[in-house]
Amino acid sequence: MCTSFVLETLDGKHVLSRTMDFAFILEANPTVSPRNYEWKSSTDGVNYTNAYAFVGAGRELDKYIFADGLNEEGLSCASLYLPGEAVYALEAIDGKINLAPQEFLLWMLGTCATIEDVEAKLADINLVDQPVALLGITTPLHW
């Protein structure tokens, strides 16, 4: 199980820290996702274009997959492993933003500027049980 915490410095800045407790070596490297990065959801084939650039620990598979990141607006997030607890929809739902769990961070940091943006869009998100091809399993994540 991965863990994260945020510390606030005396001058009001925030520092995100996390562990990576996953039995598979992800081989993630410092990676930049540029503004206008285009990618396709593995759940329903919908194309997305990210409005915001961000930097994080990532790896290119069929698209870039990120373990964590910070976008140009200052929004940050970490994908954290949570075995035995995460449950996802079995199929895509028409009218929803259908994402595999490993795509959520890519979508969120690329399309949201603030926590309020995330909150406003969460009702439209449908996380679908979609395995990562390299692993052969759906990664049980929380953010």
Short mmCIF file of C-alpha atoms in Angstrom, two decimals:
data_model
loop_
_atom_site.label_atom_id
_atom_site.label_comp_id
_atom_site.label_asym_id
_atom_site.label_seq_id
_atom_site.Cartn_x
_atom_site.Cartn_y
_atom_site.Cartn_z
CA MET A 1 0.00 0.00 0.00
CA CYS A 2 1.40 3.39 -1.02
CA THR A 3 1.14 6.32 1.36
CA SER A 4 1.34 10.05 0.80
CA PHE A 5 1.26 13.17 2.89
CA VAL A 6 1.46 16.91 2.35
CA LEU A 7 3.48 19.27 4.52
CA GLU A 8 2.92 23.01 4.66
CA THR A 9 6.06 25.09 5.05
CA LEU A 10 6.27 28.13 7.31
CA ASP A 11 5.93 30.38 4.25
CA GLY A 12 2.71 28.65 3.10
CA LYS A 13 4.09 26.38 0.39
CA HIS A 14 3.14 22.71 0.14
CA VAL A 15 5.39 19.68 -0.24
CA LEU A 16 3.92 16.35 -1.41
CA SER A 17 5.73 13.19 -0.39
CA ARG A 18 4.84 9.58 -1.15
CA THR A 19 6.01 6.00 -0.95
CA MET A 20 5.92 3.57 -3.89
CA ASP A 21 5.04 0.22 -2.33
CA PHE A 22 4.31 -1.85 -5.41
CA ALA A 23 5.81 -5.27 -6.11
CA PHE A 24 6.55 -4.37 -9.75
CA ILE A 25 9.42 -2.04 -10.64
CA LEU A 26 7.66 0.69 -12.61
CA GLU A 27 10.83 2.14 -14.15
CA ALA A 28 9.27 5.61 -13.93
CA ASN A 29 11.44 8.58 -14.87
CA PRO A 30 11.00 12.34 -14.57
CA THR A 31 8.63 13.00 -17.47
CA VAL A 32 6.92 16.08 -18.91
CA SER A 33 3.46 15.84 -20.40
CA PRO A 34 3.24 18.89 -22.69
CA ARG A 35 0.29 21.20 -23.09
CA ASN A 36 -2.05 19.82 -25.80
CA TYR A 37 -0.82 16.23 -25.28
CA GLU A 38 -3.24 13.92 -27.13
CA TRP A 39 -4.09 10.45 -25.89
CA LYS A 40 -6.85 7.84 -26.20
CA SER A 41 -8.74 6.22 -23.32
CA SER A 42 -8.21 2.47 -23.23
CA THR A 43 -11.76 1.94 -21.93
CA ASP A 44 -13.85 3.38 -24.78
CA GLY A 45 -11.38 4.81 -27.32
CA VAL A 46 -12.32 8.45 -26.71
CA ASN A 47 -9.56 10.92 -27.61
CA TYR A 48 -8.46 13.54 -25.09
CA THR A 49 -6.27 16.63 -25.45
CA ASN A 50 -4.81 17.93 -22.22
CA ALA A 51 -5.06 21.69 -21.66
CA TYR A 52 -2.27 21.81 -19.07
CA ALA A 53 1.33 20.68 -19.10
CA PHE A 54 2.66 18.79 -16.10
CA VAL A 55 5.75 17.06 -14.82
CA GLY A 56 5.84 13.83 -12.86
CA ALA A 57 7.20 10.33 -12.51
CA GLY A 58 6.05 8.56 -15.66
CA ARG A 59 6.63 5.86 -18.18
CA GLU A 60 5.48 5.51 -21.77
CA LEU A 61 3.48 2.35 -22.45
CA ASP A 62 0.71 2.76 -25.04
CA LYS A 63 0.44 6.30 -23.63
CA TYR A 64 2.25 7.95 -20.77
CA ILE A 65 1.28 6.55 -17.39
CA PHE A 66 2.15 8.66 -14.35
CA ALA A 67 2.63 7.70 -10.72
CA ASP A 68 2.40 11.35 -9.63
CA GLY A 69 2.73 14.85 -10.97
CA LEU A 70 2.36 18.62 -10.67
CA ASN A 71 0.71 20.67 -13.40
CA GLU A 72 1.45 24.21 -14.56
CA GLU A 73 -1.45 25.59 -12.48
CA GLY A 74 -0.02 24.11 -9.26
CA LEU A 75 -2.37 21.11 -8.93
CA SER A 76 -0.62 17.94 -7.82
CA CYS A 77 -1.66 14.34 -7.37
CA ALA A 78 -0.21 10.92 -6.58
CA SER A 79 -1.59 7.56 -7.75
CA LEU A 80 -1.30 5.27 -4.74
CA TYR A 81 -1.50 1.47 -4.70
CA LEU A 82 -4.37 0.16 -2.54
CA PRO A 83 -4.72 -3.62 -2.97
CA GLY A 84 -7.92 -5.29 -1.80
CA GLU A 85 -9.88 -2.04 -1.50
CA ALA A 86 -10.25 -0.39 -4.91
CA VAL A 87 -13.33 -1.39 -6.91
CA TYR A 88 -14.12 -0.12 -10.41
CA ALA A 89 -17.01 -0.27 -12.89
CA LEU A 90 -17.07 -3.32 -15.15
CA GLU A 91 -17.85 -1.35 -18.31
CA ALA A 92 -17.93 2.12 -19.83
CA ILE A 93 -21.08 4.24 -19.38
CA ASP A 94 -22.40 6.44 -22.20
CA GLY A 95 -22.22 10.13 -21.34
CA LYS A 96 -19.45 9.65 -18.76
CA ILE A 97 -15.71 10.25 -18.91
CA ASN A 98 -14.62 6.61 -18.92
CA LEU A 99 -11.06 6.09 -17.74
CA ALA A 100 -8.93 3.20 -16.62
CA PRO A 101 -7.58 3.83 -13.09
CA GLN A 102 -4.06 4.32 -14.48
CA GLU A 103 -5.40 7.09 -16.78
CA PHE A 104 -7.07 9.17 -14.07
CA LEU A 105 -3.97 11.15 -13.07
CA LEU A 106 -3.10 11.85 -16.74
CA TRP A 107 -6.64 13.15 -17.29
CA MET A 108 -6.90 15.11 -14.02
CA LEU A 109 -3.58 16.97 -14.21
CA GLY A 110 -4.13 17.64 -17.92
CA THR A 111 -7.66 19.04 -17.59
CA CYS A 112 -8.03 20.50 -14.09
CA ALA A 113 -6.43 23.66 -12.69
CA THR A 114 -7.69 23.46 -9.10
CA ILE A 115 -9.19 21.11 -6.52
CA GLU A 116 -12.52 22.83 -7.22
CA ASP A 117 -12.21 21.83 -10.90
CA VAL A 118 -11.60 18.22 -9.85
CA GLU A 119 -14.59 18.26 -7.49
CA ALA A 120 -16.85 19.73 -10.20
CA LYS A 121 -15.89 17.01 -12.70
CA LEU A 122 -15.79 13.93 -10.43
CA ALA A 123 -19.48 13.11 -10.90
CA ASP A 124 -18.79 12.68 -14.64
CA ILE A 125 -15.93 10.20 -14.11
CA ASN A 126 -16.43 6.46 -14.49
CA LEU A 127 -13.33 4.45 -13.57
CA VAL A 128 -13.45 1.18 -15.50
CA ASP A 129 -11.78 -2.10 -14.57
CA GLN A 130 -9.18 -2.08 -17.37
CA PRO A 131 -5.92 -4.00 -16.93
CA VAL A 132 -2.54 -2.48 -17.67
CA ALA A 133 -1.23 -4.61 -20.53
CA LEU A 134 2.30 -4.75 -19.10
CA LEU A 135 1.02 -6.05 -15.75
CA GLY A 136 -1.99 -8.11 -16.80
CA ILE A 137 -4.00 -6.66 -13.89
CA THR A 138 -6.07 -3.60 -13.15
CA THR A 139 -4.03 -1.52 -10.74
CA PRO A 140 -5.94 -0.91 -7.50
CA LEU A 141 -5.37 2.81 -7.00
CA HIS A 142 -6.50 5.72 -4.89
CA TRP A 143 -5.46 9.37 -5.25
#
